[in-house]
Coordinates of C-alpha atoms in Angstrom, one line a residue:
Chain A
M1 CA -2.2 -15.9 18.8
S2 CA -0.8 -18.6 16.6
L3 CA 2.9 -19.3 16.4
I4 CA 3.0 -18.0 12.8
A5 CA 1.3 -14.8 13.7
F6 CA 3.8 -14.4 16.6
L7 CA 6.8 -15.0 14.3
G8 CA 5.2 -12.7 11.7
A9 CA 5.0 -9.9 14.3
V10 CA 8.7 -10.5 15.3
E11 CA 9.6 -10.4 11.5
S12 CA 7.8 -7.1 11.1
G13 CA 9.2 -5.8 14.4
L14 CA 12.8 -6.5 13.3
I15 CA 12.3 -4.7 10.0
F16 CA 10.7 -1.7 11.7
G17 CA 13.5 -2.0 14.3
L18 CA 15.7 -0.5 11.5
V19 CA 13.2 2.3 11.1
A20 CA 13.2 2.9 14.8
L21 CA 17.0 3.0 14.8
G22 CA 16.9 5.6 12.0
V23 CA 14.2 7.6 13.9
F24 CA 16.3 7.4 17.1
L25 CA 19.3 8.8 15.2
S26 CA 17.3 11.8 13.8
F27 CA 15.0 12.6 16.7
R28 CA 17.1 11.7 19.7
I29 CA 20.8 12.0 18.7
L30 CA 20.5 14.9 16.3
D31 CA 17.4 16.5 17.8
F32 CA 16.1 16.8 14.3
P33 CA 12.3 16.1 13.9
D34 CA 12.4 14.2 10.6
L35 CA 9.3 13.1 8.6
T36 CA 11.4 12.2 5.5
V37 CA 10.9 8.6 6.8
D38 CA 7.4 8.3 5.3
G39 CA 9.0 8.9 1.9
S40 CA 12.4 7.1 2.3
F41 CA 10.8 3.8 3.4
P42 CA 8.8 3.3 0.2
L43 CA 11.8 4.8 -1.7
G44 CA 13.9 1.8 -0.5
G45 CA 11.2 -0.6 -1.5
A46 CA 10.7 1.1 -4.9
V47 CA 14.4 1.2 -5.8
S48 CA 15.1 -2.4 -4.7
A49 CA 11.9 -3.8 -6.3
T50 CA 12.5 -2.0 -9.6
L51 CA 16.1 -3.1 -9.9
I52 CA 15.2 -6.7 -9.0
V53 CA 12.5 -7.0 -11.7
S54 CA 15.1 -5.5 -14.1
G55 CA 17.3 -8.5 -13.4
W56 CA 19.8 -7.0 -10.9
D57 CA 21.3 -9.0 -8.0
P58 CA 19.0 -8.5 -5.0
F59 CA 21.9 -7.7 -2.6
L60 CA 23.2 -5.0 -5.0
A61 CA 19.7 -3.7 -5.4
T62 CA 19.3 -3.5 -1.6
A63 CA 22.7 -1.7 -1.4
I64 CA 21.6 0.9 -4.0
A65 CA 18.3 1.3 -2.1
I66 CA 20.3 2.3 1.0
V67 CA 22.2 4.9 -1.0
A68 CA 19.0 6.3 -2.4
G69 CA 17.6 6.6 1.1
A70 CA 20.8 8.3 2.3
M71 CA 20.5 10.8 -0.6
A72 CA 16.9 11.6 0.4
G73 CA 18.1 12.2 4.0
A74 CA 20.9 14.4 2.8
V75 CA 18.5 16.5 0.7
T76 CA 16.4 17.2 3.8
A77 CA 19.5 18.1 5.8
L78 CA 20.8 20.4 3.0
L79 CA 17.4 22.2 2.7
N80 CA 17.7 22.9 6.5
V81 CA 21.4 23.8 6.8
K82 CA 22.1 25.5 3.5
L83 CA 18.7 27.1 2.7
R84 CA 17.7 27.7 6.3
I85 CA 14.3 26.0 5.9
L86 CA 12.9 24.9 9.3
H87 CA 13.9 21.3 9.9
L88 CA 10.3 20.0 10.2
L89 CA 9.2 21.8 7.0
A90 CA 12.3 20.6 5.1
S91 CA 11.5 17.0 5.9
I92 CA 7.9 17.4 4.9
L93 CA 9.0 18.9 1.5
T94 CA 11.3 16.0 0.9
M95 CA 8.6 13.5 2.0
I96 CA 6.0 14.8 -0.5
A97 CA 8.5 15.1 -3.3
L98 CA 9.5 11.5 -2.7
Y99 CA 5.9 10.4 -3.5
S100 CA 6.4 11.5 -7.1
V101 CA 9.9 10.2 -7.2
N102 CA 8.8 6.8 -6.1
L103 CA 6.0 6.7 -8.7
R104 CA 8.6 7.8 -11.4
I105 CA 11.1 5.1 -10.3
M106 CA 8.5 2.3 -10.3
G107 CA 6.6 3.5 -13.4
R108 CA 3.4 2.3 -11.8
P109 CA 1.9 2.3 -8.3
N110 CA 2.9 -1.3 -7.5
V111 CA 5.9 -3.5 -8.4
A112 CA 5.4 -7.1 -7.4
L113 CA 8.3 -9.3 -6.3
L114 CA 6.4 -12.6 -5.9
M115 CA 8.3 -15.4 -7.8
E116 CA 11.4 -13.1 -8.1
P117 CA 14.8 -13.7 -6.5
T118 CA 15.2 -11.7 -3.3
V119 CA 17.8 -11.5 -0.5
F120 CA 15.7 -14.1 1.3
S121 CA 15.8 -16.6 -1.6
L122 CA 18.7 -18.6 0.0
V123 CA 16.7 -19.4 3.1
E124 CA 13.5 -20.0 1.2
A125 CA 15.0 -22.8 -0.9
P126 CA 13.5 -26.3 -0.6
G127 CA 15.0 -28.3 2.2
M128 CA 15.4 -25.3 4.5
P129 CA 13.4 -25.0 7.7
S130 CA 10.2 -23.1 7.5
R131 CA 10.1 -19.6 6.1
S132 CA 8.3 -18.4 9.2
W133 CA 11.5 -19.1 11.3
M134 CA 14.2 -18.4 8.7
I135 CA 13.2 -14.9 7.6
P136 CA 13.2 -13.5 11.3
A137 CA 16.5 -15.3 11.8
V138 CA 18.1 -13.5 8.8
L139 CA 16.6 -10.2 9.9
L140 CA 17.9 -10.7 13.5
V141 CA 21.4 -11.0 12.0
V142 CA 20.9 -7.9 9.9
I143 CA 19.7 -5.8 12.9
V144 CA 22.5 -7.1 15.2
L145 CA 25.0 -6.0 12.5
A146 CA 23.3 -2.7 12.2
L147 CA 23.4 -2.1 16.0
I148 CA 27.1 -3.0 16.1
A149 CA 27.9 -0.6 13.3
F150 CA 25.7 2.1 14.7
N151 CA 27.4 1.9 18.2
L152 CA 30.9 1.7 16.8
F153 CA 30.2 4.8 14.8
M154 CA 28.7 6.7 17.7
A155 CA 31.9 6.0 19.7
S156 CA 34.1 7.3 16.9
R157 CA 35.2 11.0 16.5
A158 CA 32.6 11.6 13.8
G159 CA 29.9 10.0 16.0
L160 CA 30.8 12.0 19.1
A161 CA 30.8 15.2 17.0
M162 CA 27.3 14.2 15.8
R163 CA 26.1 13.7 19.3
A164 CA 27.6 17.0 20.4
T165 CA 25.8 18.7 17.5
G166 CA 22.4 17.3 18.7
A167 CA 23.1 18.1 22.3
N168 CA 24.1 21.7 21.8
A169 CA 24.9 22.9 18.3
R170 CA 26.3 26.2 19.4
M171 CA 28.7 24.6 21.8
A172 CA 29.7 21.9 19.3
G173 CA 30.4 24.7 16.7
A174 CA 32.5 26.5 19.2
Q175 CA 34.6 23.4 19.8
G176 CA 35.3 23.2 16.0
V177 CA 32.7 20.6 15.0
S178 CA 31.3 21.1 11.5
T179 CA 27.6 21.1 12.7
A180 CA 26.3 21.3 9.1
G181 CA 28.4 18.3 8.1
A182 CA 27.3 16.3 11.1
I183 CA 23.6 17.0 10.4
V184 CA 23.9 16.0 6.7
L185 CA 25.8 12.8 7.6
G186 CA 23.4 11.9 10.4
M187 CA 20.3 12.4 8.3
A188 CA 21.8 10.4 5.4
M189 CA 22.6 7.5 7.8
S190 CA 19.1 7.7 9.4
N191 CA 17.3 7.6 6.1
G192 CA 19.7 5.0 4.7
L193 CA 18.6 2.7 7.6
V194 CA 14.9 3.4 6.9
A195 CA 15.4 2.7 3.1
L196 CA 17.1 -0.6 4.0
A197 CA 14.0 -1.4 6.1
G198 CA 11.8 -0.5 3.1
A199 CA 13.8 -2.7 0.8
L200 CA 13.7 -5.7 3.2
F201 CA 9.9 -5.2 3.7
A202 CA 9.2 -5.1 0.0
Q203 CA 11.3 -8.3 -0.5
S204 CA 9.6 -10.2 2.3
Q205 CA 6.0 -9.1 1.6
G206 CA 5.6 -9.7 -2.1
G207 CA 6.3 -6.2 -3.5
A208 CA 6.7 -2.5 -3.2
D209 CA 3.6 -0.2 -3.2
V210 CA 3.6 3.5 -3.4
T211 CA 1.4 3.7 -0.3
M212 CA 3.6 1.6 1.9
G213 CA 5.1 4.6 3.6
V214 CA 1.9 5.8 5.2
G215 CA 2.3 6.2 8.9
V216 CA 5.9 4.7 9.1
I217 CA 7.1 7.7 11.1
V218 CA 4.4 7.2 13.7
V219 CA 5.4 3.5 14.1
G220 CA 9.1 4.6 14.3
L221 CA 8.4 7.2 17.0
A222 CA 6.1 4.9 18.9
S223 CA 8.8 2.3 18.9
V224 CA 11.5 4.7 20.2
I225 CA 9.2 6.0 22.9
G226 CA 7.9 2.5 23.8
G227 CA 11.4 1.2 24.1
E228 CA 12.5 4.0 26.3
A229 CA 9.5 3.3 28.5
V230 CA 10.4 -0.3 29.3
M231 CA 14.2 -0.2 29.1
P232 CA 17.0 1.7 30.7
T233 CA 18.5 4.2 28.2
R234 CA 21.5 5.5 30.1
T235 CA 23.9 4.9 27.2
V236 CA 23.6 5.1 23.4
L237 CA 24.1 1.3 23.3
L238 CA 21.2 0.6 25.7
A239 CA 19.0 3.3 24.0
S240 CA 19.6 1.9 20.5
I241 CA 18.8 -1.7 21.7
A242 CA 15.7 -0.2 23.4
C243 CA 14.2 1.2 20.2
V244 CA 14.5 -2.2 18.4
I245 CA 12.8 -3.8 21.4
G246 CA 10.2 -1.1 21.2
A247 CA 9.6 -1.9 17.5
I248 CA 9.1 -5.6 18.2
M249 CA 6.7 -4.6 21.1
Y250 CA 4.7 -2.4 18.8
R251 CA 4.3 -5.1 16.2
L252 CA 3.3 -7.6 18.9
A253 CA 0.7 -5.1 20.1
V254 CA -0.6 -5.0 16.5
A255 CA -0.7 -8.8 16.4
L256 CA -2.4 -8.9 19.8
A257 CA -5.0 -6.3 18.5
L258 CA -5.6 -8.5 15.5
N259 CA -5.9 -11.7 17.6
A260 CA -7.5 -10.4 20.8
D261 CA -11.1 -10.7 19.8
S262 CA -11.7 -12.1 23.2
I263 CA -10.8 -8.9 25.0
G264 CA -12.6 -6.8 22.5
L265 CA -9.6 -5.2 20.8
Q266 CA -9.8 -4.9 17.0
A267 CA -7.4 -3.8 14.2
Q268 CA -9.0 -0.4 14.0
D269 CA -8.1 0.2 17.7
L270 CA -4.4 0.2 16.7
N271 CA -4.0 4.0 16.3
L272 CA -5.7 4.4 19.7
I273 CA -3.3 1.9 21.3
T274 CA -0.4 3.8 19.7
A275 CA -1.6 7.1 21.1
V276 CA -2.1 5.6 24.6
L277 CA 1.3 4.0 24.4
V278 CA 3.0 7.3 23.6
A279 CA 0.9 9.2 26.1
V280 CA 1.8 6.7 28.9
A281 CA 5.5 6.9 28.0
M282 CA 5.3 10.7 28.2
V283 CA 4.2 10.7 31.8
L284 CA 6.9 8.2 32.8
P285 CA 10.0 9.7 34.4
G286 CA 13.1 9.9 32.3
S287 CA 11.4 10.4 29.0
R288 CA 9.3 13.4 30.1
A289 CA 11.9 16.1 29.9
S290 CA 13.3 15.1 26.5
L291 CA 9.8 14.6 25.1
R292 CA 8.6 17.9 26.2
R293 CA 11.7 19.5 24.7
N294 CA 11.0 17.7 21.3
F295 CA 7.4 18.6 21.3
R296 CA 8.2 22.2 22.1
R297 CA 10.5 22.3 19.2
V298 CA 8.0 20.6 16.8
L299 CA 5.4 23.1 17.9
G300 CA 7.8 25.9 17.5
L301 CA 7.6 27.0 21.2
G302 CA 11.1 28.2 21.8
D303 CA 14.4 26.6 20.7
G304 CA 14.1 23.6 23.0
N305 CA 17.5 24.2 24.4
G306 CA 16.2 26.0 27.5
G307 CA 17.0 29.3 25.7
G308 CA 20.3 29.6 27.6
G309 CA 22.0 31.7 25.0
A310 CA 25.5 33.0 25.9
R311 CA 25.3 36.6 27.1
P312 CA 28.3 38.9 27.5
Chain B
M1 CA 8.9 -0.5 38.0
R2 CA 10.6 -1.2 34.7
P3 CA 11.3 -5.0 35.3
L4 CA 7.7 -5.3 36.4
S5 CA 6.3 -3.9 33.2
V6 CA 8.5 -6.2 31.2
I7 CA 7.1 -9.2 33.1
A8 CA 3.6 -7.9 32.6
A9 CA 4.2 -7.6 28.9
A10 CA 5.6 -11.1 28.8
C11 CA 2.6 -12.5 30.7
A12 CA 0.2 -10.8 28.3
L13 CA 2.1 -12.3 25.4
A14 CA 2.0 -15.8 26.9
L15 CA -1.7 -15.5 27.3
G16 CA -2.1 -14.4 23.7
L17 CA 0.0 -17.4 22.5
A18 CA -2.7 -19.9 23.2
P19 CA -2.8 -22.6 20.6
V20 CA -5.3 -22.1 17.7
S21 CA -8.5 -24.0 18.4
Q22 CA -9.4 -26.2 15.5
A23 CA -12.8 -25.9 14.0
G24 CA -15.2 -28.1 15.9
A25 CA -17.1 -30.0 13.3
A26 CA -15.5 -31.4 10.2
D27 CA -18.2 -29.9 7.9
V28 CA -17.6 -26.3 9.1
K29 CA -15.4 -24.4 6.6
H30 CA -13.3 -21.4 7.5
V31 CA -13.0 -18.3 5.1
A32 CA -10.7 -15.5 6.2
V33 CA -11.0 -12.1 4.4
T34 CA -8.3 -9.5 4.3
Q35 CA -9.0 -6.1 2.8
I36 CA -6.5 -3.2 2.4
V37 CA -8.9 -0.4 3.4
E38 CA -12.6 0.1 4.0
H39 CA -14.3 2.1 1.2
P40 CA -17.6 1.7 -0.5
A41 CA -16.5 -0.2 -3.6
L42 CA -14.3 -2.7 -1.7
D43 CA -17.0 -3.2 1.1
A44 CA -19.6 -3.9 -1.6
A45 CA -17.3 -6.6 -3.1
R46 CA -16.8 -8.2 0.4
E47 CA -20.6 -8.2 1.0
G48 CA -21.0 -9.9 -2.5
V49 CA -18.6 -12.6 -1.5
R50 CA -20.6 -13.3 1.7
E51 CA -23.9 -13.3 -0.2
A52 CA -22.6 -15.7 -2.9
L53 CA -21.4 -18.1 -0.2
A54 CA -24.8 -18.0 1.5
E55 CA -26.4 -18.7 -1.9
A56 CA -24.1 -21.8 -2.2
G57 CA -25.3 -23.0 1.2
W58 CA -22.4 -21.7 3.3
K59 CA -24.0 -19.7 6.1
V60 CA -22.0 -17.8 8.7
G61 CA -22.7 -19.2 12.1
E62 CA -24.0 -22.6 10.8
N63 CA -21.4 -24.3 8.6
L64 CA -19.1 -21.3 7.9
T65 CA -16.6 -19.4 10.0
W66 CA -16.0 -15.9 8.6
T67 CA -13.0 -13.9 9.8
F68 CA -12.6 -10.4 8.5
E69 CA -9.7 -8.0 9.0
S70 CA -9.1 -4.6 7.4
A71 CA -5.5 -3.2 7.2
Q72 CA -6.8 0.4 7.5
G73 CA -4.7 1.4 4.5
S74 CA -1.4 0.2 6.1
V75 CA 0.6 -2.3 4.0
G76 CA 2.5 -3.2 7.2
T77 CA -0.7 -4.2 8.9
A78 CA -1.8 -6.1 5.8
A79 CA 1.4 -8.2 6.1
Q80 CA 0.6 -9.1 9.7
I81 CA -3.0 -9.9 8.9
A82 CA -1.7 -12.4 6.3
K83 CA 0.5 -14.0 8.9
K84 CA -2.4 -14.2 11.3
F85 CA -4.5 -15.9 8.7
V86 CA -1.8 -18.5 7.8
G87 CA -1.6 -19.3 11.5
L88 CA -5.4 -19.8 11.6
Q89 CA -5.2 -22.3 8.7
P90 CA -8.5 -21.3 7.0
D91 CA -9.8 -23.3 4.0
V92 CA -9.6 -20.2 1.8
I93 CA -8.1 -16.7 2.2
V94 CA -10.1 -14.0 0.3
A95 CA -7.9 -11.0 -0.5
I96 CA -9.5 -7.7 -1.6
A97 CA -7.4 -5.3 -3.6
T98 CA -3.8 -5.6 -4.8
P99 CA -1.6 -5.0 -1.7
S100 CA -3.7 -7.3 0.4
A101 CA -3.5 -10.0 -2.2
Q102 CA 0.3 -9.7 -2.6
T103 CA 0.9 -9.9 1.2
A104 CA -1.5 -12.9 1.4
V105 CA 0.2 -14.7 -1.5
A106 CA 3.7 -14.0 0.0
S107 CA 2.8 -15.8 3.2
A108 CA 0.1 -18.3 2.0
N109 CA 2.1 -21.5 2.3
G110 CA -0.3 -23.5 0.1
I111 CA -3.6 -22.1 1.5
P112 CA -5.8 -21.2 -1.5
V113 CA -6.0 -17.4 -2.0
I114 CA -9.0 -16.1 -4.0
F115 CA -8.6 -12.3 -4.8
S116 CA -11.2 -9.7 -5.7
A117 CA -10.9 -6.2 -7.1
V118 CA -7.3 -6.7 -8.5
T119 CA -7.0 -4.8 -11.8
D120 CA -3.8 -6.6 -13.2
P121 CA -3.3 -10.0 -11.5
V122 CA -0.4 -11.0 -13.9
G123 CA 1.4 -7.6 -13.4
A124 CA 1.0 -8.0 -9.6
R125 CA 2.6 -11.5 -10.0
L126 CA -0.3 -13.2 -8.3
V127 CA -0.8 -15.7 -11.1
R128 CA 1.4 -16.9 -14.0
S129 CA -1.4 -16.3 -16.5
L130 CA -5.0 -15.4 -16.5
E131 CA -6.1 -18.7 -18.1
N132 CA -4.0 -21.0 -16.0
P133 CA -2.8 -19.6 -12.7
G134 CA -0.4 -22.5 -12.0
V135 CA -0.4 -21.7 -8.3
P136 CA -3.3 -22.0 -5.8
V137 CA -4.3 -18.4 -6.4
T138 CA -7.1 -17.1 -8.6
G139 CA -10.0 -14.7 -8.3
S140 CA -11.9 -12.0 -10.2
S141 CA -10.3 -8.9 -11.7
D142 CA -11.9 -5.4 -11.9
M143 CA -10.3 -4.6 -15.2
L144 CA -12.8 -2.7 -17.3
P145 CA -14.5 -4.9 -19.8
L146 CA -13.0 -3.0 -22.7
P147 CA -14.2 -5.4 -25.5
L148 CA -17.8 -4.8 -24.2
H149 CA -17.2 -1.0 -24.3
L150 CA -16.1 -1.2 -27.9
A151 CA -19.0 -3.4 -28.8
M152 CA -21.3 -0.8 -27.3
I153 CA -19.8 1.9 -29.6
R154 CA -20.1 -0.4 -32.6
R155 CA -23.8 -1.0 -31.8
A156 CA -24.5 2.7 -31.5
L157 CA -22.4 3.7 -34.6
P158 CA -22.2 0.6 -36.9
Q159 CA -20.2 2.5 -39.6
S160 CA -17.5 3.9 -37.2
K161 CA -13.9 3.1 -37.8
T162 CA -11.8 5.3 -35.4
V163 CA -12.3 5.9 -31.7
G164 CA -10.5 8.7 -29.9
V165 CA -9.4 8.0 -26.3
L166 CA -8.8 10.9 -23.9
Y167 CA -6.7 10.3 -20.9
N168 CA -3.9 11.6 -18.6
A169 CA -0.6 9.8 -19.4
G170 CA 0.4 10.4 -15.7
E171 CA -2.3 8.0 -14.3
A172 CA -0.9 4.5 -14.2
N173 CA -4.3 2.8 -14.4
S174 CA -5.2 4.9 -17.5
V175 CA -2.0 4.0 -19.2
A176 CA -2.7 0.3 -18.6
L177 CA -6.3 0.7 -19.9
V178 CA -5.2 2.4 -23.1
E179 CA -2.5 -0.3 -23.7
T180 CA -5.2 -2.9 -23.4
L181 CA -7.6 -0.9 -25.5
K182 CA -5.1 -0.8 -28.4
T183 CA -4.6 -4.6 -28.3
V184 CA -8.4 -5.4 -28.3
A185 CA -9.5 -2.7 -30.8
P186 CA -8.3 -4.3 -34.1
A187 CA -10.4 -7.5 -33.5
Q188 CA -13.5 -5.2 -33.6
G189 CA -12.4 -3.2 -36.6
F190 CA -11.4 -0.1 -34.7
T191 CA -8.4 2.1 -34.8
I192 CA -7.5 4.0 -31.6
V193 CA -6.4 7.6 -31.7
E194 CA -4.9 8.9 -28.4
S195 CA -5.1 12.4 -27.0
T196 CA -3.6 13.2 -23.6
A197 CA -4.4 15.9 -21.0
P198 CA -1.9 16.2 -18.1
R199 CA -4.3 18.6 -16.2
S200 CA -8.0 19.0 -16.1
S201 CA -7.6 22.4 -17.7
D202 CA -6.0 20.7 -20.7
V203 CA -9.0 18.4 -21.3
L204 CA -10.9 20.9 -23.6
G205 CA -7.9 21.3 -25.9
A206 CA -7.2 17.6 -25.9
A207 CA -10.9 16.9 -26.9
R208 CA -10.8 19.5 -29.7
N209 CA -7.6 17.9 -30.9
L210 CA -9.7 14.8 -31.8
V211 CA -12.3 16.6 -33.9
G212 CA -12.2 15.5 -37.6
K213 CA -9.9 12.6 -36.8
V214 CA -12.3 10.2 -35.1
D215 CA -15.9 8.9 -35.3
A216 CA -16.5 8.8 -31.5
I217 CA -14.7 9.8 -28.3
Y218 CA -14.2 7.3 -25.5
V219 CA -13.5 8.5 -22.0
P220 CA -12.0 5.7 -19.8
T221 CA -12.1 5.9 -15.9
D222 CA -9.4 8.6 -15.9
N223 CA -9.7 10.9 -12.9
T224 CA -8.3 13.9 -14.8
V225 CA -10.6 13.7 -17.8
I226 CA -13.7 12.7 -15.7
S227 CA -13.2 15.8 -13.5
A228 CA -13.6 17.9 -16.7
L229 CA -16.1 15.7 -18.5
E230 CA -18.4 18.7 -19.3
A231 CA -15.6 20.1 -21.5
V232 CA -15.6 16.9 -23.6
V233 CA -19.4 16.9 -23.8
K234 CA -19.3 20.5 -25.0
V235 CA -16.9 19.5 -27.8
G236 CA -19.1 16.6 -28.6
I237 CA -22.3 18.7 -29.0
D238 CA -20.5 21.5 -31.0
N239 CA -19.0 19.1 -33.4
K240 CA -21.6 16.3 -33.6
L241 CA -19.1 13.9 -32.2
P242 CA -20.7 11.3 -29.8
V243 CA -18.9 10.8 -26.4
F244 CA -19.0 7.4 -24.7
A245 CA -17.7 6.6 -21.2
G246 CA -16.3 3.8 -19.2
D247 CA -18.4 4.4 -16.1
T248 CA -22.1 4.7 -15.8
A249 CA -21.9 7.8 -13.6
S250 CA -20.7 9.8 -16.6
V251 CA -24.0 9.2 -18.5
A252 CA -25.9 11.6 -16.3
R253 CA -23.2 14.2 -16.9
G254 CA -23.6 14.1 -20.7
A255 CA -22.0 10.9 -22.1
V256 CA -24.2 9.1 -24.8
A257 CA -23.8 5.7 -23.2
A258 CA -21.7 3.6 -20.9
T259 CA -21.3 0.0 -19.9
G260 CA -20.3 -0.2 -16.2
F261 CA -20.2 -2.7 -13.4
D262 CA -20.9 -2.8 -9.8
Y263 CA -18.4 -4.0 -7.2
H264 CA -21.2 -5.9 -5.5
D265 CA -21.6 -8.0 -8.6
L266 CA -17.8 -8.5 -8.8
G267 CA -17.9 -9.8 -5.2
L268 CA -20.7 -12.2 -6.0
Q269 CA -18.5 -13.6 -8.8
T270 CA -15.6 -13.9 -6.4
G271 CA -17.8 -15.6 -3.8
R272 CA -19.0 -18.2 -6.4
M273 CA -15.3 -19.0 -7.1
V274 CA -14.7 -19.4 -3.3
A275 CA -17.7 -21.8 -3.1
R276 CA -16.3 -23.9 -5.9
V277 CA -13.0 -24.2 -4.0
L278 CA -14.8 -25.1 -0.8
A279 CA -16.6 -27.8 -2.8
G280 CA -13.2 -29.3 -3.8
A281 CA -12.2 -27.5 -7.1
D282 CA -8.5 -26.9 -7.6
P283 CA -7.7 -23.1 -7.8
R284 CA -4.5 -23.9 -9.8
T285 CA -6.6 -24.6 -12.9
M286 CA -9.4 -22.1 -12.3
P287 CA -9.0 -19.2 -14.8
V288 CA -9.1 -15.6 -13.4
E289 CA -12.5 -14.1 -14.2
T290 CA -13.2 -10.6 -15.4
I291 CA -16.5 -8.9 -14.7
Q292 CA -19.4 -10.8 -16.4
K293 CA -22.5 -8.8 -15.4
T294 CA -22.5 -5.2 -16.7
D295 CA -25.2 -2.5 -16.9
L296 CA -25.8 -0.4 -19.9
Y297 CA -26.8 3.3 -19.2
V298 CA -28.0 5.4 -22.2
N299 CA -28.8 9.1 -22.7
P300 CA -30.9 9.3 -25.9
A301 CA -31.5 13.0 -25.7
M302 CA -27.8 13.8 -25.5
A303 CA -27.2 11.3 -28.4
E304 CA -29.6 13.4 -30.5
R305 CA -27.6 16.6 -29.6
M306 CA -24.4 14.8 -30.7
G307 CA -26.0 13.9 -34.1
L308 CA -26.7 10.3 -33.3
T309 CA -30.0 8.3 -33.0
L310 CA -29.5 5.3 -30.7
P311 CA -31.0 2.1 -32.0
P312 CA -34.3 1.3 -30.3
D313 CA -33.2 -2.2 -29.3
M314 CA -30.1 -0.7 -27.5
I315 CA -32.4 1.7 -25.6
A316 CA -34.6 -1.3 -24.7
D317 CA -31.6 -3.2 -23.3
A318 CA -30.5 -0.4 -21.1
A319 CA -30.6 -0.8 -17.3
K320 CA -31.2 2.9 -17.0
I321 CA -32.3 5.6 -19.4
I322 CA -31.1 9.1 -18.5
E323 CA -33.7 11.7 -19.6

């Protein structure tokens, strides 16, 4: 693997680290299986790219992209808490609706950002060190800031209420937590992070494409699970760092698959590697119970809370 | 166990980080091909590139290193393939389809990028203009050869003045095609009349809407209209209004004639451009090419039913005559 390919994998891994953080928030903290991600990632790209080509400031365009993603997450949460639609189905509905929304925003399937100003323009100016180093450096700053903000929030009253909602909604409600409010806020934050990732991806890779959301949720989940497999996850801080590490590991695995012709791996083996990675993580201690609970919920086998309802 | 697995992963990475081996002999050239997804049209284009290079004397395994990666439809993977290629420092990167071309150009760092099967290279910001790219990026576009399509209608109907175009305004490609059609039509003495069908069930009504207003109907490569082509053909037969198409497959289904192209020929064209760059040409000044080799398909029996006798020389020029 060349140095450029390695740095490229780190660059992608840091962007998808934001996706993994969002997926960690929905799946792990809120216990809400959310597939909106496949729509909110390209939404972030579409909004930022469309605004930039219309002459808006790239930083402002990226901020608006985050808001758009947050609104998409809130829509999923409201479908679930207000209309009582099953969480998984609610997220699928938002995801497929976003495909049309993204096409409508862009006006065409692909909006190019080559030769346009982006949030990375400052570090791409002549006289700066190589782009291969500078973009990952900028992204590292972004992800560290995101991690700090995420952990400060999770330690606040609102964050603790959100964690309580995910751990045991009935109990949290009994303690006076507005569980509906916590779910809407959490889903908005989660998809805001994912839309930020989509905006940064579009700006570093030459443009937004309506198909760029395909499989993003799988990458996010694999990153969360992979990170849990190699890192201790005793606290929210460790677990949130772990999913970013997991995202970088995933992208390095892709780069290895692309570059490991010697050991016979090819790019088309990637989905198999992902499946094996997730399967291996499932049989590792520590992640087994929580995974089983999530999968039982996704498959609709019981409520996933052990069924311990309060009985008089 | 956890620290161990981290160490193992680190070791694996260290092994993978071996320096890139430079090509052995100086006369061996390296062409790296990135393709967004594998499907018949794009694969045919890639094979065309390889064949054209072989014709120009660049043979895989002798004096040409050929690296190929498909992104399996994932733009994220396409971005990483582009990074891998820049690390390999090939002589030319060949990028097939728009997302692969954009990710390649975003990372290229001065390595020439020759694209294929990109419909709108200027809109995709790959080049500054079709005539003069201004950047080391050029290639061949799969934009339909609309002037040739209009010339075909002119040849079959020398007296015609207005052409009706049927399409779905919700399909981005069709909107782009119709925009282009309206700009090239006046040069050939045609006026374009539009009629849109948002669903395939609306196609019959949209075709009837053109009766009495136009001398011929032209059906572009619009998925909605193509899926209900028989309805258009029926309107053509009932009203003696000839129907022409933008793709050759529609001729067997009842269109009078079509001028189409094959992605293998497009790839051959791209490959010849790559060969010119390998021989030292500057891609900055190489104009983007549109398809040059087209095939005419005709359906004389259907033409008669639509009240039109095709000129004998036109039938003689056809690559395929549908009986």
